[in-house]
Coordinates of C-alpha atoms in Angstrom, one line a residue:
M1 CA -55.1 69.9 -94.6
R2 CA -52.2 70.9 -97.3
G3 CA -49.2 73.6 -97.3
V4 CA -49.4 74.0 -93.2
N5 CA -46.9 73.9 -90.6
R6 CA -47.2 72.3 -87.8
G7 CA -44.4 73.9 -86.0
A8 CA -46.2 78.1 -86.6
G9 CA -47.0 78.3 -82.6
M10 CA -45.2 75.3 -81.0
R11 CA -45.3 76.2 -77.1
E12 CA -42.5 74.0 -74.7
R13 CA -43.2 71.5 -72.8
V14 CA -41.4 69.3 -70.2
P15 CA -42.8 66.5 -68.5
P16 CA -41.2 64.3 -66.6
P17 CA -38.5 61.5 -69.3
R18 CA -39.6 58.6 -69.5
F19 CA -37.3 56.2 -71.8
P20 CA -37.5 53.1 -73.1
D21 CA -36.4 50.7 -71.2
A22 CA -35.0 47.9 -72.9
D23 CA -32.6 45.5 -71.4
A24 CA -34.5 43.5 -70.8
V25 CA -35.1 41.8 -74.6
V26 CA -31.9 42.8 -75.1
R27 CA -30.6 40.0 -72.3
A28 CA -32.5 37.5 -73.9
G29 CA -31.6 37.7 -77.1
L30 CA -28.9 37.9 -75.4
D31 CA -29.1 34.7 -73.5
A32 CA -30.7 33.1 -76.1
R33 CA -28.3 30.0 -77.2
P34 CA -27.6 28.4 -81.4
E35 CA -27.7 25.2 -82.1
D36 CA -23.3 25.3 -82.2
A37 CA -22.9 27.0 -78.5
V38 CA -20.7 26.8 -76.8
D39 CA -19.9 26.7 -72.2
I40 CA -16.0 26.9 -72.4
L41 CA -14.5 27.8 -75.6
F42 CA -9.9 28.3 -75.7
V43 CA -8.9 30.8 -77.9
N44 CA -6.0 31.9 -80.3
P45 CA -7.1 35.0 -81.5
P46 CA -6.4 36.5 -85.0
A47 CA -2.9 37.8 -85.5
P48 CA -2.8 41.5 -85.3
D49 CA -1.4 41.5 -88.7
G50 CA -2.8 38.3 -90.1
G51 CA 0.9 36.5 -90.2
I52 CA 1.5 33.9 -88.4
W53 CA 1.7 34.3 -85.1
I54 CA 3.8 32.4 -81.5
R55 CA 1.7 33.0 -78.2
S56 CA 1.7 29.4 -75.8
Q57 CA 1.1 29.2 -72.2
H58 CA 4.5 29.8 -71.0
R59 CA 6.4 31.5 -74.3
V60 CA 6.6 34.8 -75.1
G61 CA 5.0 35.7 -78.4
R62 CA 6.0 37.0 -81.1
R63 CA 6.1 37.0 -85.4
S64 CA 6.9 33.5 -86.8
R65 CA 10.1 34.7 -89.1
E66 CA 10.6 30.2 -89.2
G67 CA 7.3 29.8 -90.3
M68 CA 6.0 27.8 -87.8
I69 CA 3.5 27.8 -86.9
W70 CA 2.5 27.0 -83.4
H71 CA 0.1 23.6 -82.4
Q72 CA -2.3 24.5 -79.4
I73 CA -1.2 22.3 -77.0
G74 CA -1.6 24.4 -73.9
L75 CA -5.7 24.9 -75.5
A76 CA -6.1 21.2 -75.7
Q77 CA -4.7 20.2 -71.9
M78 CA -6.4 23.0 -70.3
A79 CA -10.4 21.6 -72.5
A80 CA -9.0 18.7 -71.5
L81 CA -9.8 19.1 -67.9
F82 CA -13.7 20.2 -68.2
P83 CA -14.9 16.3 -70.3
D84 CA -18.6 17.7 -68.0
Y85 CA -18.2 20.4 -70.1
R86 CA -19.4 21.4 -73.5
V87 CA -15.8 22.9 -74.7
E88 CA -14.4 23.5 -78.6
V89 CA -11.3 25.4 -79.8
A90 CA -11.0 27.9 -81.1
D91 CA -7.5 28.2 -82.8
A92 CA -7.5 31.6 -85.3
I93 CA -3.5 31.1 -86.3
P94 CA -3.4 28.7 -88.6
L95 CA -6.9 29.1 -90.4
R96 CA -5.1 32.9 -91.4
M97 CA -8.9 34.0 -89.5
G98 CA -9.5 37.5 -89.9
W99 CA -11.8 39.7 -87.0
A100 CA -14.9 39.9 -89.3
A101 CA -15.0 36.0 -89.7
F102 CA -13.7 35.6 -86.4
E103 CA -16.7 36.9 -84.3
Q104 CA -19.1 35.9 -87.6
L105 CA -17.8 32.4 -85.1
L106 CA -18.4 33.9 -81.8
E107 CA -22.3 34.5 -82.6
E108 CA -22.7 30.8 -83.5
K109 CA -20.8 29.7 -80.3
R110 CA -21.9 32.5 -78.4
P111 CA -19.5 31.3 -75.4
H112 CA -21.3 30.7 -71.9
Y113 CA -16.9 31.9 -70.7
Y114 CA -13.9 32.8 -73.1
V115 CA -10.5 31.6 -72.1
T116 CA -7.8 33.6 -74.4
Q117 CA -4.5 33.6 -74.7
V118 CA -2.5 37.1 -73.7
T119 CA 0.7 38.6 -74.6
A120 CA 2.3 41.4 -74.5
P121 CA 3.4 42.1 -78.2
T122 CA -0.2 41.4 -79.4
L123 CA -1.4 42.7 -75.8
R124 CA -4.0 45.1 -77.3
N125 CA -5.4 43.5 -80.5
D126 CA -5.9 40.3 -78.3
M127 CA -8.7 42.0 -75.4
Y128 CA -10.6 43.3 -78.3
G129 CA -11.0 39.0 -78.8
A130 CA -12.0 39.6 -74.9
F131 CA -14.3 42.6 -75.9
L132 CA -16.5 41.9 -78.5
A133 CA -17.2 38.3 -76.3
R134 CA -18.3 40.2 -73.7
S135 CA -20.9 41.8 -75.3
L136 CA -22.3 39.2 -75.6
G137 CA -22.9 38.2 -72.8
A138 CA -18.8 35.9 -71.9
T139 CA -18.0 35.6 -69.5
T140 CA -14.0 37.0 -70.2
I141 CA -10.3 35.2 -68.9
A142 CA -7.3 35.7 -69.8
F143 CA -3.8 33.8 -68.8
G144 CA -0.1 33.5 -70.3
T145 CA 3.3 35.3 -70.0
H146 CA 1.9 39.2 -70.1
V147 CA -1.4 38.7 -66.9
T148 CA 1.1 36.7 -64.4
P149 CA 3.5 38.8 -64.1
I150 CA 1.5 42.1 -64.9
P151 CA -2.4 41.5 -63.8
R152 CA -3.8 44.8 -62.4
E153 CA -2.6 46.8 -64.4
T154 CA -3.9 44.6 -67.9
M155 CA -7.1 43.9 -65.4
R156 CA -7.3 48.0 -64.6
A157 CA -6.4 49.2 -69.0
F158 CA -9.1 46.9 -70.1
P159 CA -12.7 47.3 -68.5
S160 CA -13.4 44.1 -70.9
L161 CA -11.4 41.4 -68.3
D162 CA -13.2 39.5 -65.9
F163 CA -10.4 37.4 -64.5
V164 CA -7.2 37.1 -65.0
L165 CA -5.4 33.1 -64.5
R166 CA -1.5 33.3 -62.5
G167 CA 1.0 31.0 -63.7
E168 CA -0.4 27.7 -64.2
P169 CA -4.0 28.5 -65.4
E170 CA -4.8 24.4 -65.6
L171 CA -7.0 24.2 -61.6
T172 CA -6.9 27.2 -60.9
L173 CA -9.0 27.7 -64.5
R174 CA -11.4 24.7 -63.6
E175 CA -12.2 25.4 -59.4
L176 CA -13.0 29.0 -60.8
I177 CA -15.8 28.0 -63.5
D178 CA -17.3 25.6 -60.8
T179 CA -17.3 27.7 -58.0
L180 CA -19.0 30.6 -60.4
E181 CA -21.3 28.1 -62.4
R182 CA -22.3 26.9 -58.6
V183 CA -23.5 30.6 -58.0
N184 CA -25.5 31.2 -61.7
P185 CA -25.6 28.3 -63.2
K186 CA -25.2 28.1 -67.0
S187 CA -23.9 25.6 -68.2
S188 CA -26.2 22.1 -68.6
I189 CA -24.7 20.4 -66.0
P190 CA -27.1 18.1 -62.9
D191 CA -27.3 18.7 -59.8
L192 CA -24.6 21.0 -59.1
Q193 CA -25.5 20.6 -55.4
S194 CA -24.9 17.5 -54.7
P195 CA -22.9 17.0 -51.1
I196 CA -20.3 14.9 -55.1
W197 CA -17.3 17.7 -55.8
W198 CA -18.1 17.2 -58.9
P199 CA -22.1 15.0 -60.3
G200 CA -21.8 15.3 -64.3
M201 CA -18.3 13.9 -64.4
E202 CA -17.3 9.5 -64.9
P203 CA -15.5 8.9 -61.3
E204 CA -12.7 7.7 -62.7
F205 CA -12.2 10.5 -63.9
R206 CA -13.2 13.1 -60.5
E207 CA -10.8 11.2 -58.5
R208 CA -7.6 11.9 -61.3
L209 CA -9.0 15.7 -60.7
R210 CA -9.1 15.8 -56.7
K211 CA -5.8 14.2 -56.8
L212 CA -4.8 17.1 -59.1
F213 CA -5.6 19.6 -55.9
T214 CA -4.9 17.8 -53.5
D215 CA -1.6 16.9 -54.1
A216 CA -0.6 20.2 -55.0
D217 CA -2.2 21.6 -52.2
S218 CA -2.6 19.0 -49.0
E219 CA -4.9 22.2 -47.2
W220 CA -7.0 22.3 -50.6
R221 CA -10.7 22.4 -50.3
P222 CA -13.0 23.5 -53.4
A223 CA -14.0 27.4 -53.4
W224 CA -17.2 26.9 -52.8
L225 CA -18.4 24.9 -50.3
N226 CA -18.0 28.7 -48.6
L227 CA -20.2 30.3 -50.7
Q228 CA -23.4 31.7 -49.0
P229 CA -26.7 31.9 -50.3
G230 CA -27.0 34.8 -53.1
T231 CA -22.1 35.5 -52.9
C232 CA -19.5 34.5 -54.7
N233 CA -16.8 34.6 -52.8
L234 CA -13.6 34.4 -54.8
K235 CA -10.9 34.3 -52.6
P236 CA -9.9 31.0 -51.8
V237 CA -9.8 30.3 -55.5
K238 CA -5.9 30.4 -56.1
G239 CA -3.7 32.0 -58.6
L240 CA -6.6 34.1 -59.7
V241 CA -7.1 37.8 -60.5
W242 CA -10.8 38.9 -60.1
R243 CA -12.4 42.2 -59.9
D244 CA -14.2 42.9 -56.6
G245 CA -16.5 46.2 -56.3
D246 CA -14.5 48.2 -58.0
G247 CA -10.9 47.4 -56.7
I248 CA -8.9 44.1 -58.1
V249 CA -7.9 41.6 -55.5
V250 CA -4.8 39.1 -56.2
N251 CA -5.2 35.1 -54.9
P252 CA -2.4 34.5 -53.1
D253 CA -0.1 32.1 -55.5
R254 CA -1.6 28.5 -56.5
P255 CA 1.2 25.8 -56.1
F256 CA 2.3 24.1 -59.2
I257 CA 1.0 21.1 -60.5
R258 CA 2.5 17.7 -58.3
H259 CA 2.6 15.0 -61.5
L260 CA 2.6 16.0 -65.1
D261 CA 0.9 12.1 -65.8
D262 CA -2.1 12.5 -63.1
L263 CA -2.8 15.2 -66.0
P264 CA -5.5 13.5 -68.7
L265 CA -4.2 14.1 -72.6
P266 CA -4.3 17.0 -74.4
R267 CA -7.6 16.6 -76.1
H268 CA -5.8 17.2 -79.7
D269 CA -8.9 16.3 -81.6
L270 CA -10.2 20.1 -80.3
L271 CA -7.5 21.6 -83.2
P272 CA -7.2 21.8 -86.9
L273 CA -4.1 19.0 -86.2
E274 CA -3.3 19.6 -90.3
S275 CA -2.8 22.4 -90.3
Y276 CA 0.3 23.5 -88.3
R277 CA 3.9 22.8 -89.2
A278 CA 7.8 23.2 -88.8
P279 CA 10.3 24.5 -91.0
L280 CA 11.5 21.2 -92.9
V281 CA 9.5 18.7 -91.3
P282 CA 7.0 16.2 -92.4
S283 CA 4.0 17.7 -91.9
P284 CA 1.2 17.8 -90.3
Y285 CA 3.6 17.9 -86.8
A286 CA 2.6 17.9 -83.6
F287 CA 3.9 18.5 -79.8
V288 CA 4.6 16.6 -77.0
V289 CA 4.9 18.2 -73.5
T290 CA 7.1 16.5 -72.1
S291 CA 8.3 17.8 -68.7
R292 CA 7.6 21.3 -67.1
G293 CA 10.3 24.0 -65.9
C294 CA 13.9 24.9 -65.8
P295 CA 16.6 24.8 -63.2
G296 CA 18.7 27.5 -65.5
G297 CA 19.6 30.6 -64.1
C298 CA 19.5 32.5 -67.1
R299 CA 18.2 36.6 -66.9
F300 CA 16.4 36.7 -70.0
C301 CA 13.8 33.3 -69.9
I302 CA 10.3 34.2 -69.3
K303 CA 10.7 31.0 -67.5
H304 CA 11.0 33.1 -64.4
V305 CA 7.1 33.8 -64.8
S306 CA 6.0 30.7 -65.7
Y307 CA 7.6 28.5 -63.4
G308 CA 10.3 29.7 -61.0
N309 CA 12.6 27.3 -59.9
S310 CA 10.5 25.1 -60.4
V311 CA 11.2 21.7 -63.1
R312 CA 8.6 18.2 -62.9
F313 CA 8.7 15.7 -65.6
R314 CA 6.2 13.1 -67.6
S315 CA 7.4 8.7 -67.8
P316 CA 8.4 8.0 -70.6
E317 CA 5.4 5.9 -70.8
S318 CA 2.7 8.9 -71.0
I319 CA 4.9 10.3 -73.1
L320 CA 4.9 7.5 -75.5
A321 CA 1.6 7.1 -74.7
E322 CA 0.6 10.6 -76.6
M323 CA 2.7 9.9 -79.3
E324 CA 0.9 7.2 -80.3
L325 CA -2.8 8.3 -80.1
L326 CA -1.7 11.5 -82.5
A327 CA 0.5 9.1 -85.2
S328 CA -3.4 7.5 -85.1
R329 CA -4.8 10.8 -85.7
G330 CA -2.3 11.5 -88.5
V331 CA -0.2 13.5 -86.9
R332 CA 3.4 12.5 -89.0
S333 CA 6.3 14.4 -86.7
I334 CA 6.5 15.2 -82.8
H335 CA 7.8 18.7 -81.3
M336 CA 8.8 17.3 -77.8
Y337 CA 7.8 21.2 -76.5
A338 CA 10.2 21.8 -73.1
D339 CA 11.4 24.4 -71.8
I340 CA 14.4 21.9 -71.9
F341 CA 13.7 19.0 -73.3
T342 CA 16.6 16.9 -71.8
V343 CA 16.1 17.6 -68.3
S344 CA 16.2 14.5 -67.5
R345 CA 18.8 12.1 -68.9
E346 CA 17.1 9.0 -67.7
Q347 CA 13.5 10.5 -68.5
V348 CA 15.4 11.1 -72.8
M349 CA 16.9 8.1 -72.0
G350 CA 13.8 6.1 -71.0
L351 CA 11.6 7.8 -73.9
C352 CA 14.0 6.6 -76.4
E353 CA 14.7 2.7 -75.9
L354 CA 10.1 2.5 -76.0
I355 CA 9.9 4.2 -78.9
L356 CA 13.0 1.8 -80.0
E357 CA 10.5 -1.3 -78.5
R358 CA 7.2 0.2 -80.1
G359 CA 8.4 0.3 -83.7
L360 CA 7.1 4.2 -83.8
R361 CA 8.3 5.7 -86.7
M362 CA 7.9 9.2 -85.9
P363 CA 10.9 11.6 -87.0
W364 CA 10.6 14.0 -84.3
T365 CA 12.5 16.9 -82.8
C366 CA 13.7 19.0 -79.1
N367 CA 15.3 22.0 -78.1
S368 CA 18.7 21.2 -75.7
R369 CA 21.1 22.7 -73.9
V370 CA 24.3 22.6 -74.8
D371 CA 25.6 20.8 -71.1
F372 CA 22.4 19.1 -70.5
V373 CA 23.7 16.2 -73.4
D374 CA 25.9 13.6 -73.9
P375 CA 27.5 12.2 -76.9
E376 CA 25.9 8.5 -75.5
M377 CA 22.3 10.4 -74.8
L378 CA 22.2 11.7 -78.5
R379 CA 23.4 8.6 -80.3
L380 CA 20.2 6.8 -78.8
M381 CA 17.9 10.3 -79.6
G382 CA 18.6 9.9 -82.9
R383 CA 18.8 6.1 -82.9
A384 CA 14.8 6.9 -81.5
G385 CA 13.8 9.4 -84.5
C386 CA 15.2 13.2 -83.5
T387 CA 15.8 14.8 -86.2
W388 CA 16.5 18.3 -85.5
I389 CA 17.4 19.7 -82.7
S390 CA 17.2 23.3 -81.8
W391 CA 20.2 24.9 -78.7
G392 CA 19.9 28.2 -76.8
I393 CA 22.8 29.4 -77.6
E394 CA 22.7 33.2 -77.5
S395 CA 26.3 34.7 -77.4
G396 CA 29.4 34.1 -79.3
S397 CA 31.0 35.7 -75.7
E398 CA 32.2 34.4 -72.6
E399 CA 31.0 37.9 -71.0
V400 CA 27.8 38.3 -73.1
L401 CA 27.5 34.1 -71.9
R402 CA 28.5 35.2 -68.1
R403 CA 26.1 38.6 -67.9
A404 CA 22.9 36.9 -68.4
R405 CA 23.5 33.9 -66.1
K406 CA 23.3 30.7 -69.6
G407 CA 25.6 28.6 -67.1
I408 CA 27.7 27.7 -70.6
T409 CA 31.0 28.3 -72.5
L410 CA 32.1 28.3 -76.6
E411 CA 34.0 24.7 -76.1
Q412 CA 30.6 22.8 -74.4
V413 CA 29.0 24.5 -77.1
E414 CA 30.8 23.3 -79.9
Q415 CA 31.8 20.2 -78.1
A416 CA 27.3 19.2 -77.9
L417 CA 26.9 20.5 -82.2
R418 CA 29.8 18.0 -83.1
W419 CA 28.0 15.3 -81.0
S420 CA 24.8 15.5 -82.6
R421 CA 26.1 16.1 -85.9
E422 CA 28.5 13.0 -85.6
A423 CA 25.1 11.2 -84.0
R424 CA 23.7 12.3 -87.1
I425 CA 21.1 15.3 -85.6
H426 CA 20.2 18.4 -87.7
N427 CA 21.9 21.9 -85.8
W428 CA 19.5 25.2 -85.2
G429 CA 21.2 28.0 -83.5
Y430 CA 19.2 30.7 -81.8
F431 CA 21.5 33.9 -80.9
I432 CA 19.9 36.9 -79.0
I433 CA 21.9 40.4 -80.3
G434 CA 22.2 42.8 -77.6
L435 CA 22.0 41.3 -73.8
P436 CA 23.5 43.2 -71.5
G437 CA 26.8 44.0 -72.3
E438 CA 27.0 43.9 -75.5
T439 CA 29.2 46.2 -78.0
E440 CA 29.5 45.7 -81.4
E441 CA 32.6 43.6 -80.8
T442 CA 31.2 41.3 -79.3
I443 CA 28.7 40.4 -81.7
Q444 CA 31.6 40.6 -84.3
E445 CA 31.9 37.3 -81.8
T446 CA 29.3 35.8 -82.1
I447 CA 29.0 36.6 -85.6
R448 CA 32.4 34.8 -86.4
F449 CA 31.5 32.3 -84.0
S450 CA 28.0 31.0 -85.8
K451 CA 30.6 30.3 -89.2
R452 CA 32.1 28.1 -87.0
L453 CA 29.8 26.3 -85.6
P454 CA 28.2 23.3 -87.3
L455 CA 24.9 24.7 -87.3
D456 CA 22.0 24.0 -90.8
L457 CA 19.8 26.2 -89.2
V458 CA 20.1 29.9 -86.7
L459 CA 17.8 32.5 -85.4
F460 CA 19.8 35.9 -84.6
H461 CA 17.3 37.1 -82.3
I462 CA 17.0 40.9 -80.6
A463 CA 17.5 41.1 -77.2
A464 CA 13.6 41.1 -75.0
P465 CA 13.1 42.2 -71.7
Y466 CA 9.9 40.3 -71.1
P467 CA 7.5 41.7 -67.8
G468 CA 8.9 39.9 -64.7
S469 CA 12.3 38.3 -66.3
P470 CA 15.5 39.7 -64.4
F471 CA 16.8 41.4 -67.4
F472 CA 13.2 42.8 -67.4
F473 CA 13.9 44.5 -64.3
E474 CA 17.9 45.2 -64.4
V475 CA 16.4 48.0 -67.4
V476 CA 14.2 49.5 -65.9
E477 CA 16.7 49.9 -63.1
Q478 CA 19.5 51.1 -65.4
G479 CA 17.0 53.6 -67.6
W480 CA 17.4 51.2 -70.7
F481 CA 14.0 51.3 -71.7
R482 CA 13.5 53.1 -75.1
P483 CA 11.5 56.6 -74.6
G484 CA 7.8 55.7 -75.6
I485 CA 7.8 52.3 -76.1
R486 CA 5.0 50.5 -75.8
W487 CA 3.7 46.2 -75.0
E488 CA 4.1 45.6 -78.8
Q489 CA 6.7 46.9 -78.9
V490 CA 9.0 44.0 -77.4
D491 CA 9.8 41.2 -79.6
M492 CA 13.3 40.0 -80.3
D493 CA 11.9 39.2 -83.8
R494 CA 11.5 42.5 -86.0
S495 CA 12.0 45.3 -83.2
T496 CA 14.1 46.8 -79.5
V497 CA 12.6 48.9 -77.0
L498 CA 16.1 48.8 -75.8
D499 CA 18.5 51.7 -75.6
Y500 CA 22.6 51.4 -74.6
P501 CA 24.2 54.5 -74.4
H502 CA 26.9 52.8 -76.2
L503 CA 24.3 50.3 -78.7
R504 CA 20.8 52.6 -79.8
A505 CA 17.8 50.7 -81.1
E506 CA 18.3 51.1 -84.4
E507 CA 21.5 49.4 -84.2
L508 CA 20.8 46.1 -81.9
E509 CA 18.1 45.6 -85.5
R510 CA 20.8 46.6 -88.0
W511 CA 23.5 44.2 -86.3
A512 CA 20.7 41.7 -86.3
Q513 CA 20.1 41.7 -89.6
R514 CA 23.5 41.7 -90.4
A515 CA 24.4 39.0 -88.7
F516 CA 22.1 36.4 -90.1
R517 CA 23.1 37.3 -93.7
S518 CA 26.5 36.8 -92.8
W519 CA 25.8 33.2 -91.1
A520 CA 22.5 32.6 -94.0
L521 CA 24.6 34.3 -97.2
R522 CA 27.7 31.7 -98.0
P523 CA 27.6 28.2 -100.3
G524 CA 27.9 25.5 -96.4
P525 CA 24.6 27.3 -95.8
A526 CA 23.2 27.0 -99.0
L527 CA 24.1 24.0 -99.7
T528 CA 21.9 22.5 -96.7
Y529 CA 19.4 23.9 -97.5
L530 CA 19.1 23.1 -100.1
R531 CA 20.2 19.2 -99.9
M532 CA 17.7 18.9 -97.6
L533 CA 15.1 20.1 -100.3
L534 CA 15.4 18.0 -102.1
G535 CA 14.7 15.2 -99.5
S536 CA 11.4 16.6 -98.9
P537 CA 9.7 17.4 -101.9
S538 CA 6.8 18.1 -99.5
L539 CA 8.6 20.8 -97.8
W540 CA 9.3 22.9 -101.0
R541 CA 7.1 25.9 -100.5
P542 CA 6.8 26.3 -97.1
A543 CA 11.0 26.5 -97.5
L544 CA 10.3 28.9 -100.1
E545 CA 8.5 30.6 -98.0
I546 CA 10.2 30.9 -95.4
G547 CA 13.6 31.9 -97.0
L548 CA 12.0 34.5 -98.6
E549 CA 11.2 36.3 -95.4
S550 CA 13.9 35.7 -93.8
L551 CA 16.1 37.0 -96.3
G552 CA 13.2 40.3 -96.9
W553 CA 14.0 40.6 -92.7
A554 CA 17.1 40.5 -92.8
A555 CA 17.8 43.0 -96.1
G556 CA 15.7 45.0 -92.8
G557 CA 12.1 44.6 -95.2

């Protein structure tokens, strides 16, 4: 009957609600595994702004003004502890991967476990990745220098985050996943109820893993041995932060790994090695971790969060084996990645002698403190391939250095850099503007001091009170935080959250830019830069990009 309005005379009706239930269908879709699916995906997520950002297991996060794309050695090291699982690394930074492409990657990989780095300046950005992974059924796990000191508040603010690994993440992650798998198996490991602790693993590796756990903690027993049917007791997993109903539980701290040589070599094969680069060194390059921890007491340093007062180092033989492995994969230069590379004179001398004995011709760079070197060691380092040393100089004011508990003198700085130059090693100086006790006069002292030193490159950072460092607690106590700050603003590269009564945030930023201009825009640095470029034509394009970005920042852009 055309033209008849069916709503005419409609009467109300209120039957009991019967809503459709499609959960099972959706769950089945999430459980469906694509061909390229993995058990564990280790992630360095996309950058907040599409630029180059630095994230690391035990470093602070920042935008890389110097254009250095960090080799993700921490992710590769964690992946190496899971030979019995299907693992991959997703490093979005060198690939300049945006969030749309990253979301597509997650769809293809559908990881059971999503393990992500988190840093203060990229916190919300990083947690977006956890949100996406969680929506696809993954268990989400975070680690790094932000969540270690602030685990509860991070978990409360981001419900899509399931677990936090505090401190060194490797063993905590291994025990967590092994325990979860015995409650709700997702991987293809056979016979998880076997009395053998790791049934899907080669015996030699199984013994290596057992030694790592028990050397660090002589009383350790696998958490899964305490499981009752139908339960998941995570309280024995040291170093873990987890959700127990509506509560957040912080388990006791996990002791540090005792012998770094017991760790398997990192899975460099999982990384885009050809995409990593560093200023003025041949590419591709890679990191080799030579030690963990530093005996220094610098109040601003993030090492207080990661490693406390521990100091552990690898043997020269272990380091050389990794260098040779990387050389076989086409890597052309190495950065010795450590809180302080020269922490052990005996280790450094032994490594250099081994490099010379084996005839390994591969240039390498490192960092150091001016009170941890001597002329003989520097000469041997230069002969063994060391081309650059980055020095944490921080300030040209003895008073500022004293308050920061840097533990060095200006005389030591001049002496060490002179020794390095005599050994034909380039010097890269790092300075910090805005540490406690800083004034306009001390900043000017730092600028004058930087010009007096035999430096080939410099970076002037702005003091950043990273959570958990002694400097952070001093800033809180003194009320020096700028009102209304967010974690994303705790960035030592471009801005500051500090507001001293006598030096406001904007003034500190202007002084950092002025300091770099004053150092860089002189004939000496310009000629040094030009000579280095002429010696390495392949570096022209990245060096030009880095120079333009640095000058743009210094000009206030």
